[in-house]
Amino acid sequence: MRRTTLLATAMAGVLALAGCAKDSGSGGGGNNNAAAGSCVTSTAPAASGSSTSSSASGAKVDASGMRVGLAFDIGGRGDASFNDAAAAGIDKAKTDFGIKDVSESTAGANEDEAAKEQRLTQLATNGYNPVVAVGFAYADAVKAIAGKYPNTKFAIIDDDSVTLPNVTPLVFSEEQGSFLVGVAAVYKSKNCHVGFVGGVNTPLIQKFQAGFDQGAKAASSKVVIENEYLTPAGDFSGFQDPAKGNVVAAAEISKGADVVYHAAGASGKGVFEAAKSANALAIGVDSDQYNQKTVAASKDVIITSMLKRVDVAVYDYLMAVATNTLGSLPKRFDLKAGGVGYATSGGKIDDIVPALEGYKQQIIEGKITVATTP
């Protein structure tokens, strides 16, 4: 009787393990799902080859005579996100290229076009060349001012609508990096329920949502996704309202989301705080937010960040200006160019890197096309 009971118990354990293997999608597909939770239903593709980067970091360039103007978006230095990434590119260029004169100014929330035009005009009038406009909100201002200063080089991040010969667009494939952190969210979710918080409901931020949703669904056929925006298009305060970020993230978590990804600029601090208060996990954006001092109090819940290498784009642009090689810049900073990616600081996703690299390789090779709209 005792042997019969032990045999039955052992068989039950085998069946339970078999059920778990089936649920995690690990059958017959290698080891890429070894760390997956029960939410994962797809076997990750195998990775091969190595990553590439467009940045020629460390190149011997003398730009000591260059005077750089930097027009930040709202939040400026210290937003722990988009603007800080641009600042990091400037700072590295100062060190590597000997740039001594940099003038920085920051946009105010919901300021009018006249203020943006005045900021760019002041930089150009004072002899700063090139002038880097950080964010698509500067598109109309750059179009209006660059034509008046044809001998000044301008760059604009996140917009390619200005076609003047002295304007260089620095644009990214945010959806590709967001796809990868969508996969990561599923692998780390215990509830099979994740969330996205966008700062402002614009086509740019929708790219982050589109990639995140597609990545999550690629990894799991049963994942539930919450999607919310802090403000509608035109109201840019959504990028600088941590309190609202906290409220919206907390609401998603209360619905069951246990991993929340934000693309909300400085408002992301509130998202992190909500995750920490509710014992949930969070995913940062733009910069490696695990290492950002302004959100250090919540770093233990940040499992990864979608890296949008604005720092690489700014650095490469300044080098190209200094060496008169603007034509060498990539048309779009994507995964292949090293323009987007994901962070591994803190070691919280080390166990799923093989899976993420497998999906990354498929995107680079064109086997997976990531949508740019939800």
Coordinates of C-alpha atoms in Angstrom, one line a residue:
M1 CA 0.0 0.0 0.0
R2 CA 2.8 2.4 0.9
R3 CA 4.7 1.7 -2.4
T4 CA 1.4 2.3 -4.3
T5 CA 1.0 5.7 -2.6
L6 CA 4.6 6.7 -3.4
L7 CA 4.2 5.7 -7.0
A8 CA 1.0 7.7 -7.4
T9 CA 2.6 10.7 -5.8
A10 CA 5.6 10.5 -8.2
M11 CA 3.4 10.1 -11.2
A12 CA 1.4 13.2 -10.2
G13 CA 4.7 15.1 -9.9
V14 CA 5.8 14.0 -13.4
L15 CA 2.4 15.1 -14.9
A16 CA 2.6 18.5 -13.1
L17 CA 6.1 19.1 -14.5
A18 CA 4.9 18.1 -18.0
G19 CA 2.1 20.6 -17.7
C20 CA 4.4 23.3 -16.7
A21 CA 6.7 22.6 -19.6
K22 CA 3.8 22.7 -22.0
D23 CA 2.6 26.0 -20.5
S24 CA 6.0 27.7 -20.7
G25 CA 6.4 26.8 -24.4
S26 CA 9.7 25.0 -23.7
G27 CA 9.1 21.8 -25.5
G28 CA 11.5 21.0 -28.3
G29 CA 12.8 24.5 -28.8
G30 CA 16.2 24.6 -27.0
N31 CA 16.9 26.4 -23.8
N32 CA 15.7 30.0 -24.6
N33 CA 12.7 29.5 -22.4
A34 CA 14.4 28.0 -19.5
A35 CA 13.6 30.9 -17.2
A36 CA 10.2 31.5 -18.5
G37 CA 7.1 31.7 -16.3
S38 CA 3.8 30.1 -17.0
C39 CA 2.7 33.1 -19.1
V40 CA 5.1 32.3 -21.9
T41 CA 3.5 30.2 -24.6
S42 CA 5.9 30.7 -27.5
T43 CA 9.4 29.3 -27.9
A44 CA 11.9 32.1 -28.4
P45 CA 14.0 32.0 -31.6
A46 CA 17.7 31.1 -31.2
A47 CA 20.2 33.9 -31.4
S48 CA 23.4 34.0 -33.5
G49 CA 25.9 36.6 -34.6
S50 CA 26.8 39.8 -32.7
S51 CA 25.2 43.2 -32.2
T52 CA 26.4 46.2 -34.1
S53 CA 26.6 49.9 -33.1
S54 CA 26.8 53.0 -35.2
S55 CA 28.8 54.9 -32.7
A56 CA 32.5 55.4 -33.5
S57 CA 33.2 56.1 -29.8
G58 CA 36.8 57.0 -29.1
A59 CA 37.6 58.3 -32.6
K60 CA 40.3 61.0 -32.6
V61 CA 38.4 64.2 -33.4
D62 CA 39.3 67.7 -32.6
A63 CA 36.2 69.9 -32.1
S64 CA 37.7 72.3 -29.6
G65 CA 36.5 75.2 -31.6
M66 CA 32.9 74.0 -32.0
R67 CA 30.2 75.9 -30.1
V68 CA 27.2 73.7 -29.6
G69 CA 23.7 74.9 -28.8
L70 CA 21.3 72.4 -27.1
A71 CA 17.6 73.1 -26.8
F72 CA 16.1 70.6 -24.4
D73 CA 12.5 69.4 -24.4
I74 CA 10.4 69.9 -21.2
G75 CA 12.1 68.4 -18.2
G76 CA 15.6 69.2 -19.4
R77 CA 18.6 67.8 -17.6
G78 CA 17.6 65.6 -14.7
D79 CA 14.5 64.0 -16.3
A80 CA 16.2 60.6 -16.0
S81 CA 15.0 59.8 -19.5
F82 CA 14.9 61.4 -22.9
N83 CA 16.7 64.7 -22.2
D84 CA 19.3 63.1 -20.0
A85 CA 20.2 60.8 -22.9
A86 CA 20.8 63.8 -25.1
A87 CA 22.9 65.4 -22.3
A88 CA 25.0 62.2 -22.0
G89 CA 25.8 62.4 -25.7
I90 CA 26.9 66.0 -25.4
D91 CA 28.9 65.3 -22.2
K92 CA 30.8 62.4 -23.9
A93 CA 31.5 64.6 -27.0
K94 CA 32.9 67.3 -24.8
T95 CA 35.3 64.8 -23.2
D96 CA 36.3 63.0 -26.4
F97 CA 36.3 65.9 -28.9
G98 CA 37.5 68.7 -26.7
I99 CA 34.3 70.8 -27.1
K100 CA 34.4 73.6 -24.5
D101 CA 31.4 75.9 -25.3
V102 CA 28.0 74.4 -24.9
S103 CA 24.8 76.5 -24.3
E104 CA 21.8 74.7 -23.0
S105 CA 18.2 75.9 -22.5
T106 CA 15.0 74.0 -21.7
A107 CA 11.4 74.3 -22.9
G108 CA 8.6 75.0 -20.6
A109 CA 5.5 72.9 -20.3
N110 CA 2.9 73.9 -23.0
E111 CA 5.0 76.8 -24.2
D112 CA 4.0 78.4 -27.5
E113 CA 5.8 78.2 -30.8
A114 CA 7.1 81.7 -30.4
A115 CA 9.1 80.6 -27.3
K116 CA 10.7 77.7 -29.2
E117 CA 11.6 79.9 -32.1
Q118 CA 13.1 82.5 -29.8
R119 CA 15.2 79.9 -28.1
L120 CA 16.6 78.6 -31.4
T121 CA 17.1 82.1 -32.8
Q122 CA 19.1 83.2 -29.7
L123 CA 21.4 80.2 -30.1
A124 CA 22.0 80.8 -33.8
T125 CA 22.3 84.5 -33.4
N126 CA 24.9 84.0 -30.6
G127 CA 27.0 81.9 -33.0
Y128 CA 26.3 78.4 -31.8
N129 CA 26.7 75.9 -34.6
P130 CA 25.5 73.3 -34.7
V131 CA 22.2 73.6 -32.8
V132 CA 20.5 70.4 -31.6
A133 CA 16.7 70.5 -30.9
V134 CA 15.7 67.7 -28.5
G135 CA 12.3 66.5 -29.5
F136 CA 9.6 66.5 -32.2
A137 CA 7.9 69.5 -30.5
Y138 CA 10.6 71.7 -32.1
A139 CA 9.7 70.7 -35.6
D140 CA 7.8 73.8 -36.6
A141 CA 10.3 76.1 -34.9
V142 CA 13.3 74.4 -36.6
K143 CA 11.5 74.7 -40.0
A144 CA 10.9 78.4 -39.3
I145 CA 14.3 79.3 -38.0
A146 CA 16.8 77.1 -40.0
G147 CA 15.9 78.8 -43.3
K148 CA 16.8 82.1 -41.8
Y149 CA 20.3 80.8 -40.8
P150 CA 21.4 78.7 -43.8
N151 CA 25.0 78.7 -42.5
T152 CA 24.1 77.2 -39.2
K153 CA 23.6 73.4 -39.0
F154 CA 20.6 72.1 -37.1
A155 CA 19.7 68.7 -35.9
I156 CA 16.3 67.6 -34.6
I157 CA 15.6 64.5 -32.6
D158 CA 12.4 62.5 -33.3
D159 CA 11.3 64.3 -36.4
D160 CA 12.1 63.9 -40.1
S161 CA 9.5 66.3 -41.5
V162 CA 11.9 69.2 -42.0
T163 CA 13.7 68.9 -45.4
L164 CA 16.0 71.9 -45.4
P165 CA 19.6 71.2 -46.4
N166 CA 21.0 72.4 -43.1
V167 CA 18.8 70.2 -41.0
T168 CA 19.7 66.7 -40.0
P169 CA 16.9 64.4 -38.6
L170 CA 17.9 62.0 -35.8
V171 CA 15.1 59.5 -35.7
F172 CA 14.8 56.0 -34.1
S173 CA 13.0 52.7 -34.3
E174 CA 11.4 52.9 -30.8
E175 CA 9.0 50.2 -31.7
Q176 CA 11.8 47.6 -32.1
G177 CA 13.3 48.2 -28.7
S178 CA 9.8 48.3 -27.2
F179 CA 9.1 44.9 -28.7
L180 CA 12.0 43.4 -26.8
V181 CA 10.9 44.8 -23.4
G182 CA 7.4 43.6 -24.2
V183 CA 8.9 40.1 -24.4
A184 CA 10.8 40.7 -21.1
A185 CA 7.6 41.8 -19.4
V186 CA 5.9 38.6 -20.2
Y187 CA 8.8 36.5 -19.1
K188 CA 8.8 38.3 -15.7
S189 CA 5.1 38.5 -15.2
K190 CA 3.5 36.2 -12.6
N191 CA -0.1 37.3 -13.4
C192 CA 0.3 37.2 -17.2
H193 CA -0.9 40.8 -17.1
V194 CA 1.2 43.8 -18.0
G195 CA 0.8 47.5 -18.6
F196 CA 2.0 50.4 -20.6
V197 CA 1.8 54.1 -19.6
G198 CA 2.4 56.7 -22.3
G199 CA 3.1 60.3 -21.5
V200 CA 1.3 62.0 -24.3
N201 CA -0.9 60.3 -26.9
T202 CA 1.1 61.2 -30.0
P203 CA 2.2 59.1 -33.0
L204 CA 5.7 58.9 -31.5
I205 CA 4.6 57.5 -28.2
Q206 CA 2.2 55.2 -29.9
K207 CA 5.3 53.5 -31.5
F208 CA 6.4 52.5 -28.0
Q209 CA 3.0 51.0 -27.2
A210 CA 2.8 49.2 -30.6
G211 CA 6.1 47.5 -30.1
F212 CA 5.5 46.6 -26.5
D213 CA 2.1 45.1 -27.3
Q214 CA 3.5 43.1 -30.2
G215 CA 6.4 41.8 -28.2
A216 CA 4.2 40.8 -25.3
K217 CA 1.8 39.0 -27.7
A218 CA 4.7 37.3 -29.5
A219 CA 5.8 35.7 -26.3
S220 CA 2.3 34.9 -25.0
S221 CA -1.0 34.2 -26.5
K222 CA -2.8 34.7 -23.2
V223 CA -1.2 37.9 -21.9
V224 CA -3.6 40.8 -20.8
I225 CA -2.3 44.3 -21.6
E226 CA -3.4 47.6 -20.1
N227 CA -2.6 50.7 -22.2
E228 CA -3.1 54.3 -20.8
Y229 CA -1.9 57.8 -21.7
L230 CA -1.4 60.6 -19.2
T231 CA -2.5 63.4 -21.5
P232 CA -4.0 63.8 -25.0
A233 CA -2.0 65.1 -28.0
G234 CA -1.2 68.7 -27.6
D235 CA -0.9 68.6 -23.8
F236 CA 2.8 67.9 -23.2
S237 CA 2.5 68.1 -19.4
G238 CA 2.1 64.3 -19.6
F239 CA 5.9 64.2 -19.8
Q240 CA 6.4 66.1 -16.6
D241 CA 3.7 64.9 -14.1
P242 CA 5.0 62.2 -11.8
A243 CA 1.9 62.4 -9.7
K244 CA -0.3 61.5 -12.6
G245 CA 2.1 58.8 -13.7
N246 CA 1.7 57.3 -10.2
V247 CA -2.1 57.4 -10.3
V248 CA -2.3 55.8 -13.8
A249 CA 0.2 53.1 -13.1
A250 CA -1.4 52.3 -9.7
A251 CA -4.7 51.9 -11.5
E252 CA -3.2 49.4 -14.0
I253 CA -1.6 47.5 -11.2
S254 CA -4.9 47.4 -9.4
K255 CA -6.4 45.7 -12.5
G256 CA -3.8 43.0 -12.2
A257 CA -0.8 44.2 -14.2
D258 CA 2.4 43.2 -12.3
V259 CA 4.9 44.6 -14.8
V260 CA 4.5 48.2 -16.1
Y261 CA 6.4 49.9 -18.9
H262 CA 6.4 53.6 -19.3
A263 CA 7.3 56.0 -22.1
A264 CA 6.4 59.2 -20.2
G265 CA 9.6 61.1 -19.6
A266 CA 9.9 62.6 -16.1
S267 CA 6.5 61.2 -15.3
G268 CA 8.0 57.8 -15.2
K269 CA 9.3 58.5 -11.7
G270 CA 5.7 58.2 -10.5
V271 CA 5.3 55.0 -12.4
F272 CA 8.3 53.5 -10.6
E273 CA 6.9 54.7 -7.2
A274 CA 3.6 53.1 -7.9
A275 CA 5.2 49.8 -8.8
K276 CA 7.3 49.8 -5.7
S277 CA 4.4 50.6 -3.4
A278 CA 2.4 47.7 -4.9
N279 CA 5.2 45.2 -5.0
A280 CA 5.1 45.2 -8.8
L281 CA 7.9 45.5 -11.4
A282 CA 8.6 48.3 -13.9
I283 CA 10.4 48.9 -17.1
G284 CA 12.2 52.2 -17.8
V285 CA 12.7 54.1 -21.1
D286 CA 15.3 56.0 -23.1
S287 CA 18.1 55.9 -20.6
D288 CA 19.2 53.0 -18.4
Q289 CA 17.0 54.1 -15.6
Y290 CA 18.2 51.6 -13.1
N291 CA 21.4 53.8 -12.9
Q292 CA 19.6 57.1 -12.8
K293 CA 20.1 59.0 -9.5
T294 CA 16.8 60.8 -9.7
V295 CA 14.9 57.5 -9.5
A296 CA 17.3 55.6 -7.3
A297 CA 14.8 55.2 -4.5
S298 CA 12.8 52.8 -6.8
K299 CA 15.6 51.1 -8.7
D300 CA 15.0 47.7 -7.1
V301 CA 11.7 47.4 -9.1
I302 CA 13.3 48.4 -12.5
I303 CA 14.0 45.1 -14.3
T304 CA 15.2 46.7 -17.5
S305 CA 14.8 49.9 -19.7
M306 CA 14.2 50.3 -23.4
L307 CA 17.3 52.1 -24.5
K308 CA 16.7 54.8 -27.0
R309 CA 20.3 55.8 -27.8
V310 CA 19.8 59.5 -28.1
D311 CA 23.2 59.8 -26.6
V312 CA 24.7 57.8 -29.5
A313 CA 22.8 59.9 -32.1
V314 CA 23.9 63.2 -30.6
Y315 CA 27.5 62.0 -30.2
D316 CA 27.7 60.7 -33.7
Y317 CA 26.1 63.8 -35.1
L318 CA 28.6 66.1 -33.5
M319 CA 31.4 63.9 -34.7
A320 CA 30.0 64.0 -38.2
V321 CA 29.7 67.8 -38.1
A322 CA 33.3 68.1 -36.9
T323 CA 34.6 65.7 -39.6
N324 CA 32.2 66.9 -42.4
T325 CA 30.8 63.4 -42.8
L326 CA 27.0 64.0 -42.1
G327 CA 26.2 61.7 -45.0
S328 CA 27.6 58.7 -43.0
L329 CA 24.9 58.9 -40.4
P330 CA 22.2 56.2 -40.5
K331 CA 18.8 57.3 -41.8
R332 CA 17.2 55.7 -38.7
F333 CA 18.8 54.6 -35.5
D334 CA 17.4 51.1 -35.2
L335 CA 18.4 47.8 -33.7
K336 CA 20.9 47.1 -36.5
A337 CA 22.5 50.5 -36.0
G338 CA 22.7 50.2 -32.2
G339 CA 20.2 53.0 -31.9
V340 CA 17.7 51.1 -29.6
G341 CA 18.0 48.1 -27.3
Y342 CA 17.5 47.1 -23.7
A343 CA 19.4 47.4 -20.4
T344 CA 20.7 44.6 -18.2
S345 CA 21.8 46.7 -15.2
G346 CA 20.9 45.0 -11.9
G347 CA 21.0 41.5 -13.4
K348 CA 17.2 41.1 -13.2
I349 CA 16.8 39.9 -16.8
D350 CA 20.1 38.0 -17.2
D351 CA 18.3 34.7 -17.3
I352 CA 16.2 35.7 -20.3
V353 CA 18.8 37.5 -22.4
P354 CA 19.1 34.5 -24.8
A355 CA 15.4 34.8 -25.5
L356 CA 15.6 38.5 -26.0
E357 CA 18.7 38.2 -28.3
G358 CA 16.8 35.6 -30.4
Y359 CA 13.9 38.0 -31.0
K360 CA 16.4 40.8 -31.6
Q361 CA 18.2 38.8 -34.3
Q362 CA 14.9 38.1 -36.0
I363 CA 14.0 41.8 -36.1
I364 CA 17.4 42.7 -37.5
E365 CA 17.2 40.0 -40.2
G366 CA 13.7 41.2 -41.2
K367 CA 12.0 38.0 -40.1
I368 CA 9.9 40.0 -37.7
T369 CA 8.5 43.4 -38.7
V370 CA 7.4 45.5 -35.8
A371 CA 4.4 47.7 -36.2
T372 CA 4.6 51.4 -35.6
T373 CA 1.0 51.9 -34.6
P374 CA -1.0 50.0 -32.0

